[in-house]
């Protein structure tokens, strides 16, 4: 019998987390971001308030860039435009696991994702489901690589992703209807409507996705709605949003190497499935009192669902789950200015409470039923402060966070595994930048970040013991060069981690092989290069390169590479923007080889092969209509980037999750 959280059955325990398209909770200030063709005005939210200065080393993706890329969801836009490496989701949904700085199989748990100040990467072993955000509502996406725990708390050692949605304009009515069809039974319908009066605005967004996906038994049905209202005056704003999602997904599971070579589209798990219902309610408000701004969000998310799976021994796993999350985040900013400097001071508190309830049973032929029933909860209370001082050529930022956690676990069948423990963690950062000349800027950052084990990780450790918090000492140094239409940003970074939380497949667990543990000391270090250039008035080129070394640096596995981490990734993108209503791009991504997920001891002797993919899109506007044809994996390459090996004595090269073959899509959009 394989473990409940083995590579095949993880998908059955990754229900969708609802994400919301909330209204921005700050006051807009103009900034400028390089698109490869021209500077365009945007705003950024690096201090949890909007600002004219982007966070040091941040990448900002604008709504215009998203439209030009033809991305159907936020996750796709991040991978295509920012060059972020994404690993295919195990459950067949369109949300890849985004990996910032080489955290491999645990990349989801080391990136904190927010929508307008509301955290959507929650206390569960699952990626933040950004595909539920209506892409037409997104104003911009801000990506900060590296430790960010001072402002955003646990789970942000790899970085943060901020998704900021549009706010309605006064005395206007606007909307769009989008229809997309493609191979593998792909059908996507989206509609958005926004109505604004002098001080009152309403908006609503509907989406319905149906697809068979590339593999057998990987069908996906997803419907979502987001709607809200807000009232605004010259100095204040208050609003309410409701966001709902319904999803039914089937799980194709993994293949052995022989099965993959025979037919990568087949499934050995034709009956596995799961469903999720999720609703979020958010109240937000802000007030601007000249030099002082106050803002807050209060959010409640409720989710329920079920899953079913059959393993290779014909054992059946049935699970029902319920969870809820409540968040409250008030904060205040004070701005002072003079002829020589400007200073911004932010202080705030974050309160969060999550509860997860799961009832399940594993039915083993010949051995009877193995029921499970548990309830976990986590409460956190944090206070943080951040100061940002800017001179003519210099920016210095420093901050501190103190956060207290209370984690509770109740096993309804075996009370000896229960615990209720409290602990506190601290984070800090110090960062600065200096404009050496009109062309060159240098910047640096040091700090400490942390993450805590989520409910699923703690429930599958040795004897359900609470895992120790993961802590990281972070360092980064970089430089940017800008000349006309060319911009180059280069960084070197290092993360020294203690007690990294990780799934070790080589250790025996209660239901098979593998448990979640605290590792000996580990390290991530590497180089990132982000470049854009305007080749002509109509053509631009962008590239992102990353080299990362991820290793254990102490203990019996000292010197071993971490699994599922490609040492090198490269993304190249050529854009054509003639300004006559037509746009086109061609993009390529290359991913280096990587260790199988089960090769923790580095003794397998084989690696997941390197691969390269090609995608492209052409669009044309005809009045209020826009038509586009796009394709991904245009060479129809058979490849995979997610594979775990057999942790129960089988082949190192098994546990393969194939990526999709060539996918073509036609899009029709009307704006009004």
XYZ file of C-alpha atoms in Angstrom, residues 2-564:
563
model
C 1.425 3.377 -0.975
C 1.395 6.276 1.449
C -1.605 8.576 1.594
C 0.591 11.454 0.454
C 2.594 9.494 -2.113
C 3.176 10.968 -5.575
C 0.099 9.279 -7.051
C -2.383 10.124 -4.345
C -1.201 13.671 -3.625
C -3.603 14.840 -6.322
C -6.568 13.489 -4.396
C -5.591 15.626 -1.431
C -5.039 18.880 -3.344
C -8.520 20.426 -3.506
C -8.862 23.805 -5.110
C -8.379 26.890 -2.962
C -10.708 29.666 -4.060
C -9.028 32.818 -5.145
C -10.743 36.130 -5.412
C -10.704 39.055 -7.792
C -10.856 41.753 -5.163
C -10.731 45.501 -5.575
C -7.439 47.297 -4.880
C -7.193 48.537 -1.310
C -4.908 51.547 -1.676
C -4.577 54.894 -3.379
C -2.981 54.905 -6.838
C 0.297 56.699 -7.508
C 1.940 56.647 -10.929
C 5.086 54.589 -11.492
C 6.865 53.470 -14.646
C 7.719 49.960 -15.793
C 9.733 48.915 -18.822
C 7.737 46.782 -21.293
C 10.464 46.428 -23.919
C 8.879 49.082 -26.144
C 8.097 52.027 -23.906
C 7.653 53.148 -20.322
C 4.054 52.921 -19.160
C 2.508 54.222 -15.920
C 1.576 51.640 -13.281
C 1.372 51.453 -9.514
C 3.027 48.965 -7.196
C 2.300 47.649 -3.708
C 5.690 46.818 -2.265
C 4.897 48.103 1.240
C 1.290 46.767 1.349
C 0.302 50.254 0.242
C 0.553 51.514 -3.304
C 3.684 53.455 -4.104
C 5.476 55.151 -6.973
C 8.589 53.030 -6.381
C 8.656 49.318 -7.129
C 10.117 46.966 -4.502
C 13.849 46.491 -4.973
C 14.392 43.815 -7.625
C 10.663 43.362 -8.374
C 9.119 42.303 -11.697
C 5.830 43.996 -12.619
C 3.544 42.476 -15.270
C 0.969 44.958 -16.602
C -2.552 44.366 -17.913
C -1.350 45.368 -21.387
C 1.375 42.715 -21.324
C -1.166 40.118 -20.180
C -3.478 40.982 -23.094
C -0.619 40.804 -25.592
C 0.440 37.387 -24.266
C -3.062 35.955 -24.705
C -2.850 34.270 -21.301
C -6.123 32.705 -20.172
C -5.192 32.713 -16.484
C -2.794 34.382 -14.065
C -0.570 31.339 -13.629
C 0.015 31.174 -17.382
C 0.833 34.899 -17.548
C 3.470 34.573 -14.807
C 5.182 31.705 -16.602
C 5.049 33.243 -20.085
C 5.912 36.867 -19.334
C 8.141 36.662 -16.261
C 9.843 33.390 -17.217
C 8.985 31.711 -13.913
C 9.550 27.965 -14.039
C 6.321 26.044 -13.513
C 5.845 22.360 -12.799
C 2.629 20.689 -13.963
C -0.054 20.333 -11.319
C -0.685 16.717 -10.299
C -4.478 17.086 -10.287
C -4.915 18.121 -13.937
C -5.895 21.734 -13.280
C -4.299 24.617 -15.183
C -2.295 25.814 -12.153
C 1.350 24.874 -12.440
C 3.427 24.769 -9.273
C 5.516 27.928 -9.547
C 9.098 27.576 -8.375
C 11.005 30.677 -7.305
C 14.660 29.900 -6.482
C 14.761 26.128 -6.652
C 12.518 24.731 -3.919
C 11.512 21.763 -6.040
C 8.699 19.558 -4.765
C 7.942 22.085 -1.998
C 7.990 25.180 -4.215
C 4.284 25.903 -3.550
C 4.926 26.108 0.175
C 7.771 28.618 -0.235
C 5.914 31.216 -2.328
C 3.273 33.443 -0.713
C 0.494 34.492 -3.114
C -1.874 37.411 -2.480
C -4.847 38.931 -4.289
C -5.310 42.577 -3.253
C -3.886 41.969 0.208
C -5.696 38.660 0.850
C -3.442 35.632 1.175
C -4.561 32.725 -1.043
C -1.644 30.341 -0.375
C -3.148 28.791 2.713
C -2.497 26.205 5.441
C -2.788 23.182 3.146
C -0.527 21.091 0.900
C -1.671 22.584 -2.397
C -0.776 25.371 -4.801
C -2.631 28.670 -4.763
C -5.254 28.261 -7.491
C -4.755 31.457 -9.450
C -6.664 30.102 -12.460
C -9.919 31.060 -10.707
C -9.060 34.771 -10.957
C -10.781 36.350 -13.940
C -7.793 37.374 -16.058
C -9.705 40.367 -17.458
C -9.887 41.876 -13.970
C -6.113 41.890 -13.357
C -4.454 45.308 -13.352
C -0.934 44.030 -12.680
C 1.091 41.214 -11.129
C 4.086 41.945 -8.902
C 6.724 39.250 -8.402
C 9.441 39.592 -5.764
C 11.987 36.798 -5.596
C 13.621 36.071 -2.242
C 12.689 36.238 1.431
C 9.715 38.517 2.206
C 8.529 37.404 5.654
C 8.642 40.890 7.235
C 5.608 42.093 5.301
C 3.993 38.819 4.292
C 4.753 36.275 6.979
C 5.488 32.592 6.683
C 6.065 30.677 3.468
C 7.703 33.494 1.499
C 11.361 32.423 1.461
C 11.198 31.768 -2.279
C 9.329 35.023 -2.851
C 5.900 36.609 -3.166
C 3.361 37.073 -5.935
C 0.940 39.996 -5.646
C -2.098 40.055 -7.940
C -3.766 43.465 -8.101
C -7.180 43.766 -9.736
C -8.756 46.690 -11.519
C -11.059 49.185 -9.864
C -14.115 50.566 -11.653
C -14.006 54.036 -13.206
C -16.562 56.684 -12.279
C -19.502 57.231 -14.629
C -18.530 54.476 -17.046
C -19.872 51.126 -18.192
C -17.472 48.562 -19.608
C -17.204 44.862 -20.135
C -16.027 42.020 -22.307
C -17.052 38.578 -23.491
C -14.375 36.019 -24.368
C -14.848 32.629 -26.029
C -11.980 30.160 -26.499
C -11.963 26.732 -28.132
C -9.106 24.321 -28.701
C -8.072 20.716 -29.069
C -8.399 18.215 -26.221
C -12.008 19.428 -25.863
C -10.981 22.854 -24.570
C -13.887 25.324 -24.135
C -13.638 28.492 -22.043
C -16.247 31.247 -21.724
C -15.619 34.418 -19.701
C -17.722 37.548 -19.237
C -16.991 40.721 -17.259
C -19.156 43.776 -16.585
C -18.362 46.936 -14.606
C -20.664 49.898 -13.936
C -19.587 53.091 -12.198
C -21.499 56.133 -10.983
C -20.145 59.254 -9.234
C -19.144 57.470 -6.039
C -20.564 53.952 -6.401
C -19.426 50.999 -8.534
C -20.544 47.445 -9.244
C -18.751 44.659 -11.092
C -19.321 40.992 -11.897
C -17.246 38.296 -13.598
C -18.333 34.852 -14.768
C -16.175 32.012 -16.057
C -16.877 28.498 -17.271
C -14.116 26.094 -18.361
C -14.512 22.602 -19.815
C -11.592 20.517 -21.052
C -10.671 16.855 -21.508
C -6.974 17.763 -21.088
C -4.141 15.823 -22.691
C -4.354 12.553 -20.766
C -7.156 10.091 -20.234
C -9.172 10.638 -17.063
C -7.965 14.230 -16.669
C -11.200 16.067 -17.479
C -11.770 19.380 -15.740
C -14.957 21.372 -15.159
C -14.582 24.726 -13.464
C -17.138 27.512 -12.914
C -16.422 30.674 -10.988
C -18.087 33.959 -10.133
C -16.753 37.101 -8.545
C -18.744 40.231 -7.894
C -18.586 43.257 -5.695
C -19.688 46.740 -4.876
C -17.817 49.712 -3.498
C -18.440 53.283 -2.438
C -15.711 55.903 -2.665
C -15.227 59.550 -1.788
C -12.175 61.755 -2.329
C -10.496 60.443 0.824
C -12.057 57.043 1.572
C -13.380 53.840 0.108
C -15.255 50.799 1.388
C -16.479 47.707 -0.420
C -17.665 44.123 -0.287
C -16.911 41.182 -2.565
C -18.199 37.641 -2.934
C -16.161 35.058 -4.846
C -17.315 31.513 -5.567
C -15.879 28.546 -7.393
C -17.124 25.072 -8.277
C -14.732 22.459 -9.643
C -14.878 18.817 -10.690
C -11.570 17.240 -11.701
C -10.387 13.771 -12.587
C -6.898 12.594 -11.682
C -4.902 10.568 -14.262
C -2.147 9.611 -11.815
C 1.411 8.649 -12.664
C 2.950 6.219 -15.181
C 5.908 3.883 -15.099
C 8.692 4.543 -17.574
C 7.473 1.653 -19.786
C 3.901 2.982 -19.764
C 5.090 6.497 -20.578
C 7.147 5.284 -23.545
C 4.219 3.199 -24.796
C 1.605 5.979 -24.594
C 2.053 9.127 -22.468
C -1.677 9.937 -22.726
C -2.888 6.783 -20.994
C -3.905 6.438 -17.344
C -3.619 3.588 -14.884
C -6.154 5.272 -12.591
C -9.351 5.618 -14.648
C -11.646 6.081 -11.635
C -9.856 8.752 -9.545
C -11.627 12.076 -9.117
C -12.242 14.993 -6.771
C -14.568 17.961 -6.385
C -14.432 21.273 -4.552
C -16.869 24.056 -3.644
C -15.361 27.267 -2.310
C -16.699 30.691 -1.330
C -14.909 33.799 -0.121
C -16.419 36.949 1.411
C -14.263 40.055 1.760
C -14.885 43.452 3.301
C -12.253 46.111 2.567
C -11.798 49.758 3.401
C -9.314 52.628 3.352
C -9.049 56.273 4.292
C -6.490 58.895 3.259
C -5.747 61.651 5.772
C -3.033 63.530 3.858
C 0.213 62.153 5.292
C -1.503 59.199 6.963
C -3.288 56.353 5.180
C -5.200 53.523 6.828
C -6.351 50.314 5.155
C -7.759 46.938 6.174
C -9.237 43.733 4.782
C -11.470 41.230 6.553
C -11.928 37.945 4.701
C -13.613 34.594 5.275
C -13.175 31.571 2.989
C -15.216 28.341 3.289
C -14.435 25.221 1.304
C -15.694 21.663 1.126
C -15.133 18.732 -1.187
C -14.342 15.077 -1.631
C -11.940 12.783 -3.443
C -11.727 9.145 -4.472
C -8.767 7.048 -5.616
C -7.746 3.449 -6.296
C -4.098 2.449 -5.876
C -2.020 -0.249 -7.561
C -3.093 -2.785 -4.914
C -6.798 -2.093 -5.690
C -7.164 -0.370 -2.352
C -9.659 2.500 -2.306
C -9.207 5.884 -0.653
C -12.288 7.999 0.058
C -11.995 11.411 1.660
C -14.333 14.252 2.599
C -12.907 17.568 3.708
C -14.003 20.940 4.996
C -11.891 23.962 5.741
C -12.236 27.635 6.490
C -9.861 30.567 6.764
C -10.453 33.955 8.402
C -8.030 36.867 7.871
C -7.932 40.414 9.231
C -5.121 42.800 8.250
C -5.325 46.434 9.409
C -2.325 48.712 8.796
C -1.289 52.367 8.700
C 1.266 54.318 6.684
C 2.870 57.673 7.514
C 4.672 59.627 4.787
C 7.008 62.542 5.427
C 8.834 64.551 2.772
C 11.309 67.354 2.404
C 13.410 68.763 -0.404
C 16.172 66.274 0.400
C 14.314 63.030 1.187
C 11.035 61.152 1.486
C 10.267 58.653 4.212
C 7.522 56.048 4.382
C 6.766 54.179 7.607
C 4.298 51.268 7.670
C 3.071 49.360 10.702
C 0.380 46.707 10.770
C -0.977 43.556 12.331
C -2.098 40.313 10.712
C -4.580 37.944 12.300
C -5.390 34.592 10.696
C -7.197 31.439 11.727
C -7.625 28.269 9.669
C -9.431 25.021 10.390
C -9.191 21.805 8.395
C -11.457 18.812 8.944
C -11.015 15.531 7.090
C -12.826 12.208 7.279
C -11.644 9.309 5.165
C -11.175 5.614 4.860
C -8.680 3.392 3.089
C -10.343 0.147 2.027
C -7.731 -2.580 1.577
C -8.741 -5.852 -0.054
C -8.198 -8.661 2.406
C -7.122 -6.366 5.249
C -10.311 -4.439 5.993
C -10.917 -0.722 6.368
C -8.480 1.825 7.800
C -10.524 4.885 8.782
C -9.060 8.309 9.431
C -10.641 11.390 10.930
C -8.821 14.504 12.038
C -9.242 18.186 12.736
C -6.391 20.673 12.602
C -6.344 24.372 13.329
C -3.816 27.167 13.229
C -4.019 30.659 14.675
C -1.420 33.331 14.012
C -0.988 36.867 15.321
C 1.693 39.114 13.890
C 2.921 42.664 14.216
C 5.295 44.170 11.677
C 6.925 47.500 10.891
C 8.814 48.686 7.847
C 10.592 51.977 7.090
C 11.585 53.111 3.604
C 13.894 56.110 3.289
C 14.693 57.625 -0.115
C 17.264 60.239 -1.024
C 18.047 61.487 -4.504
C 20.082 58.418 -5.487
C 19.676 56.142 -2.487
C 16.902 53.958 -1.092
C 17.224 52.202 2.286
C 14.531 49.912 3.690
C 14.483 47.959 6.926
C 11.796 46.086 8.796
C 10.952 43.574 11.513
C 8.126 41.091 12.141
C 7.129 39.099 15.224
C 4.538 36.360 14.771
C 3.001 33.912 17.238
C 1.478 30.607 16.088
C -0.798 28.134 17.829
C -1.156 24.761 16.062
C -3.676 22.170 17.203
C -4.200 18.616 15.942
C -7.002 16.258 16.953
C -6.965 12.663 15.717
C -10.498 11.397 16.324
C -9.398 7.756 16.189
C -6.072 7.774 18.053
C -5.933 10.473 20.745
C -2.294 9.686 21.538
C -1.307 11.612 18.404
C -2.984 14.858 19.501
C -1.039 18.025 20.231
C -1.625 21.698 20.972
C 1.524 23.788 20.791
C 2.436 27.464 20.554
C 5.623 29.098 19.312
C 6.878 32.441 17.997
C 9.070 33.445 15.062
C 10.879 36.616 14.044
C 11.851 37.976 10.642
C 13.872 40.981 9.573
C 15.287 42.506 6.423
C 17.633 45.312 5.458
C 17.855 46.342 1.832
C 19.153 49.255 -0.141
C 19.858 50.550 -3.618
C 22.135 53.225 -5.043
C 21.923 54.915 -8.447
C 25.563 55.047 -9.518
C 24.740 56.857 -12.752
C 21.831 57.412 -15.098
C 22.512 53.947 -16.483
C 23.557 51.798 -13.514
C 21.922 50.959 -10.191
C 23.161 48.480 -7.577
C 21.064 46.916 -4.824
C 21.417 44.430 -1.989
C 19.262 42.685 0.623
C 19.883 40.615 3.741
C 17.287 39.178 6.072
C 15.625 36.219 7.724
C 12.469 34.487 6.556
C 10.537 31.462 7.797
C 7.750 29.009 7.117
C 5.726 26.664 9.303
C 4.513 23.188 8.454
C 0.964 23.196 7.141
C -1.854 20.954 8.351
C -1.176 18.207 5.795
C 2.577 18.135 6.453
C 2.164 17.869 10.223
C -0.427 15.101 9.856
C 2.015 12.936 7.905
C 5.163 13.212 9.997
C 6.562 10.655 12.443
C 3.653 9.882 14.786
C 1.927 13.100 13.654
C 4.473 15.147 15.590
C 4.543 18.868 14.874
C 7.467 19.703 12.617
C 9.849 22.464 13.644
C 9.578 25.791 11.796
C 11.822 26.279 8.778
C 14.144 29.305 8.967
C 16.274 30.882 6.277
C 19.038 33.476 6.302
C 18.723 35.300 2.987
C 21.219 37.321 0.956
C 20.959 39.010 -2.429
C 23.106 41.401 -4.459
C 22.362 42.764 -7.895
C 22.692 45.479 -10.462
C 20.499 46.931 -13.194
C 21.577 48.671 -16.374
C 19.195 50.734 -18.512
C 20.055 52.278 -21.869
C 17.339 53.500 -24.231
C 15.103 50.471 -24.836
C 17.414 47.969 -23.178
C 17.298 46.890 -19.540
C 19.422 44.231 -17.852
C 18.996 43.075 -14.245
C 21.443 40.559 -12.759
C 21.350 39.087 -9.221
C 23.272 36.634 -7.121
C 21.461 35.107 -4.143
C 21.871 32.660 -1.287
C 19.408 31.098 1.167
C 20.904 29.171 4.101
C 18.095 27.076 5.580
C 17.749 25.319 8.903
C 15.081 22.660 9.533
C 13.769 22.816 5.961
C 10.396 21.059 5.828
C 10.502 18.348 3.181
C 9.038 14.959 2.226
C 11.727 12.274 2.619
C 10.720 9.214 0.553
C 13.496 7.013 1.972
C 12.132 6.846 5.534
C 9.394 4.430 6.703
C 5.983 5.915 7.438
C 2.839 4.556 9.048
C 1.152 3.885 5.677
C 4.152 3.064 3.504
C 7.469 4.675 2.652
C 8.138 8.353 3.179
C 7.283 10.983 5.787
C 7.585 14.747 6.178
C 10.668 15.697 8.170
C 12.945 18.571 9.129
C 16.078 18.219 7.025
C 19.644 18.873 8.049
C 20.949 22.246 6.880
C 20.283 23.056 3.214
C 21.311 25.832 0.856
C 19.969 27.521 -2.284
C 22.303 29.798 -4.184
C 22.488 31.004 -7.740
C 22.289 33.700 -10.382
C 19.310 35.354 -12.110
C 19.482 37.465 -15.282
C 16.443 39.329 -16.606
C 16.839 41.272 -19.863
C 14.617 43.175 -22.310
C 15.553 45.113 -25.417
C 13.788 46.892 -28.240
C 15.181 45.525 -31.499
C 13.251 48.043 -33.584
C 10.091 50.119 -33.484
C 7.985 46.965 -33.773
C 10.109 44.112 -32.364
C 11.283 43.521 -28.794
C 13.122 40.649 -27.159
C 13.032 39.488 -23.543
C 14.933 36.745 -21.746
C 15.164 35.279 -18.264
C 17.996 32.972 -17.177
C 18.399 31.255 -13.820
C 21.119 29.055 -12.409
C 20.490 27.571 -8.985
C 22.385 25.096 -6.832
C 20.180 23.377 -4.218
C 22.029 21.096 -1.813
C 22.066 19.513 1.606
C 25.088 20.927 3.425
C 25.197 18.867 6.634
C 24.257 15.476 8.018
C 24.566 12.032 6.403
C 23.476 13.382 2.996
C 25.910 16.316 3.032
C 26.648 17.400 -0.546
C 23.616 15.743 -2.132
C 21.536 17.699 -4.629
C 17.903 18.419 -3.762
C 15.363 16.619 -5.935
C 13.194 18.138 -8.680
